[in-house]
């Protein structure tokens, strides 16, 4: 499927959708862990199938070594990569099949990190997406990730549509 030919998908639609789902008070940010890690929209590129979200490191996210807990970084990857997958597979629901995260550098309290996700491939029911987490104030690659998402049947009460 060539997403560039679908009239409801465009750069403008992508920017609008990501701004809406990452705005305080959106259904995505109304409950659960995603509301606690507070993703913020940075940028997107429809033709290249890329989105960038940022996350501030909060005190409750620290592990005993006073760096962000790896599970929080994995959750941020799952959120960012999953949202990108959802955008290109709407109105279907997606679920994570696998998420592989590699940690390169620690991320400290006071840092913010940006996750840049790229939609790589879509088959009949599976999508592959990769991502990199960059420490904003250091421009250092802190972690990388790859994920596979399963596209499920259309759901009428999908909170992200």
CSV table of C-alpha atoms in Angstrom, one decimal:
chain,number,residue,atom,x,y,z
A,1,UNK,CA,0.0,0.0,0.0
A,2,UNK,CA,1.3,3.4,-0.9
A,3,UNK,CA,0.4,5.8,1.9
A,4,UNK,CA,1.2,8.8,-0.2
A,5,UNK,CA,-1.9,8.0,-2.3
A,6,UNK,CA,-4.4,7.9,0.6
A,7,UNK,CA,-6.1,11.3,0.8
A,8,UNK,CA,-6.6,11.2,4.6
A,9,UNK,CA,-2.9,10.8,5.2
A,10,UNK,CA,-0.6,13.8,4.6
A,11,UNK,CA,2.1,15.8,6.4
A,12,UNK,CA,-0.5,18.2,7.7
A,13,UNK,CA,-2.8,15.4,8.9
A,14,UNK,CA,0.2,13.7,10.6
A,15,UNK,CA,1.3,16.9,12.4
A,16,UNK,CA,-2.3,17.5,13.6
A,17,UNK,CA,-2.9,14.0,14.8
A,18,UNK,CA,0.4,13.8,16.8
A,19,UNK,CA,-0.2,17.2,18.3
A,20,UNK,CA,-3.7,16.1,19.4
A,21,UNK,CA,-2.7,12.7,20.9
A,22,UNK,CA,0.2,14.2,22.9
A,23,UNK,CA,-1.7,17.3,24.2
A,24,UNK,CA,-2.6,17.2,27.9
A,25,UNK,CA,-6.2,16.1,28.3
A,26,UNK,CA,-6.2,13.8,25.2
A,27,UNK,CA,-7.6,10.3,25.6
A,28,UNK,CA,-4.1,8.9,25.3
A,29,UNK,CA,-2.8,11.0,28.2
A,30,UNK,CA,-5.9,10.7,30.4
A,31,UNK,CA,-4.8,7.6,32.3
A,32,UNK,CA,-2.2,4.9,32.7
A,33,UNK,CA,1.6,4.9,32.3
A,34,UNK,CA,1.7,7.0,29.1
A,35,UNK,CA,0.1,9.9,31.0
A,36,UNK,CA,2.8,9.7,33.6
A,37,UNK,CA,5.8,9.8,31.2
A,38,UNK,CA,4.3,12.8,29.4
A,39,UNK,CA,5.3,12.5,25.7
A,40,UNK,CA,5.6,15.7,23.8
A,41,UNK,CA,5.4,16.1,20.0
A,42,UNK,CA,8.5,17.5,18.4
A,43,UNK,CA,8.3,16.9,14.7
A,44,UNK,CA,7.3,14.4,12.0
A,45,UNK,CA,7.9,13.7,8.3
A,46,UNK,CA,5.1,12.0,6.5
A,47,UNK,CA,7.0,11.0,3.4
A,48,UNK,CA,9.9,9.5,5.4
A,49,UNK,CA,7.5,8.0,7.9
A,50,UNK,CA,9.3,9.5,10.9
A,51,UNK,CA,8.1,11.0,14.2
A,52,UNK,CA,10.0,12.5,17.1
A,53,UNK,CA,8.7,12.8,20.6
A,54,UNK,CA,10.5,14.1,23.7
A,55,UNK,CA,10.4,13.0,27.3
A,56,UNK,CA,11.7,14.8,30.4
A,57,UNK,CA,13.3,12.6,33.0
A,58,UNK,CA,11.3,12.8,36.2
A,59,UNK,CA,12.4,11.9,39.7
A,60,UNK,CA,10.0,9.0,40.1
A,61,UNK,CA,11.5,7.4,37.0
A,62,UNK,CA,15.0,7.0,38.5
A,63,UNK,CA,16.5,3.6,39.5
A,64,UNK,CA,18.8,3.1,42.5
A,65,UNK,CA,21.8,4.4,40.5
A,66,UNK,CA,19.9,7.7,40.0
A,67,UNK,CA,19.5,7.3,36.3
A,68,UNK,CA,16.3,6.7,34.4
A,69,UNK,CA,15.0,3.1,34.8
A,70,UNK,CA,15.4,1.1,31.7
A,71,UNK,CA,11.7,0.1,31.8
A,72,UNK,CA,10.8,3.8,31.5
A,73,UNK,CA,13.0,4.1,28.3
A,74,UNK,CA,11.4,0.9,26.9
A,75,UNK,CA,7.9,2.3,27.7
A,76,UNK,CA,8.8,5.5,25.9
A,77,UNK,CA,10.0,3.5,22.9
A,78,UNK,CA,6.8,1.4,22.9
A,79,UNK,CA,4.7,4.5,23.1
A,80,UNK,CA,6.5,6.4,20.3
A,81,UNK,CA,7.0,3.5,17.9
A,82,UNK,CA,3.4,2.3,18.6
A,83,UNK,CA,1.9,5.7,17.9
A,84,UNK,CA,3.8,5.9,14.6
A,85,UNK,CA,2.5,2.4,13.7
A,86,UNK,CA,-1.0,3.4,14.6
A,87,UNK,CA,-0.9,6.5,12.5
A,88,UNK,CA,-0.1,4.5,9.3
A,89,UNK,CA,-2.6,1.7,10.1
A,90,UNK,CA,-5.6,3.7,11.2
A,91,UNK,CA,-8.4,2.9,12.0
A,92,UNK,CA,-7.0,-0.4,13.1
A,93,UNK,CA,-5.7,-1.1,16.6
A,94,UNK,CA,-2.1,-2.3,17.0
A,95,UNK,CA,-0.5,-4.3,19.7
A,96,UNK,CA,3.2,-4.9,20.5
A,97,UNK,CA,4.5,-8.3,19.5
A,98,UNK,CA,8.1,-7.7,20.3
A,99,UNK,CA,10.3,-4.8,21.5
A,100,UNK,CA,14.0,-5.0,21.6
A,101,UNK,CA,15.9,-2.2,23.4
A,102,UNK,CA,19.6,-1.7,23.6
A,103,UNK,CA,21.0,0.8,26.2
A,104,UNK,CA,24.1,2.8,25.2
A,105,UNK,CA,24.4,5.6,27.7
A,106,UNK,CA,22.7,6.6,31.0
A,107,UNK,CA,20.0,9.3,31.0
A,108,UNK,CA,20.0,11.5,34.2
A,109,UNK,CA,17.5,13.5,36.1
A,110,UNK,CA,17.2,16.9,34.5
A,111,UNK,CA,17.8,15.4,31.0
A,112,UNK,CA,15.3,15.2,28.3
A,113,UNK,CA,15.5,12.6,25.6
A,114,UNK,CA,14.1,12.6,22.1
A,115,UNK,CA,12.9,9.4,20.5
A,116,UNK,CA,13.0,9.4,16.7
A,117,UNK,CA,11.0,6.5,15.3
A,118,UNK,CA,11.0,5.3,11.7
A,119,UNK,CA,8.3,3.1,10.1
A,120,UNK,CA,10.3,0.5,8.2
A,121,UNK,CA,7.9,-2.1,6.8
A,122,UNK,CA,4.2,-3.2,6.7
A,123,UNK,CA,3.0,-6.6,5.7
A,124,UNK,CA,-0.5,-7.9,5.8
A,125,UNK,CA,-0.7,-7.9,9.6
A,126,UNK,CA,2.8,-7.0,11.0
A,127,UNK,CA,4.7,-3.7,11.0
A,128,UNK,CA,8.4,-3.1,11.8
A,129,UNK,CA,9.5,0.2,13.3
A,130,UNK,CA,12.9,1.3,14.7
A,131,UNK,CA,13.8,4.1,17.0
A,132,UNK,CA,16.7,5.9,18.6
A,133,UNK,CA,16.8,7.9,21.9
A,134,UNK,CA,19.0,10.9,21.9
A,135,UNK,CA,19.9,12.9,25.0
A,136,UNK,CA,18.8,16.4,24.0
A,137,UNK,CA,21.4,18.5,25.8
A,138,UNK,CA,24.2,16.2,24.9
A,139,UNK,CA,23.3,15.0,21.4
A,140,UNK,CA,24.4,11.5,22.6
A,141,UNK,CA,22.7,8.3,21.5
A,142,UNK,CA,21.4,6.8,24.7
A,143,UNK,CA,19.4,3.8,23.4
A,144,UNK,CA,18.1,2.2,20.3
A,145,UNK,CA,15.1,-0.1,19.7
A,146,UNK,CA,13.2,-2.1,17.2
A,147,UNK,CA,9.7,-3.4,17.4
A,148,UNK,CA,7.1,-5.5,15.6
A,149,UNK,CA,3.5,-4.6,15.9
A,150,UNK,CA,0.4,-6.7,15.0
A,151,UNK,CA,-2.4,-4.9,13.2
A,152,UNK,CA,-5.7,-6.0,14.7
A,153,UNK,CA,-9.2,-5.7,13.2
A,154,UNK,CA,-10.9,-2.3,13.2
A,155,UNK,CA,-12.3,-1.3,16.5
A,156,UNK,CA,-15.1,1.3,16.7
A,157,UNK,CA,-14.2,2.6,20.1
A,158,UNK,CA,-10.5,3.1,19.4
A,159,UNK,CA,-9.3,6.0,21.6
A,160,UNK,CA,-6.7,7.1,19.1
A,161,UNK,CA,-9.0,7.7,16.1
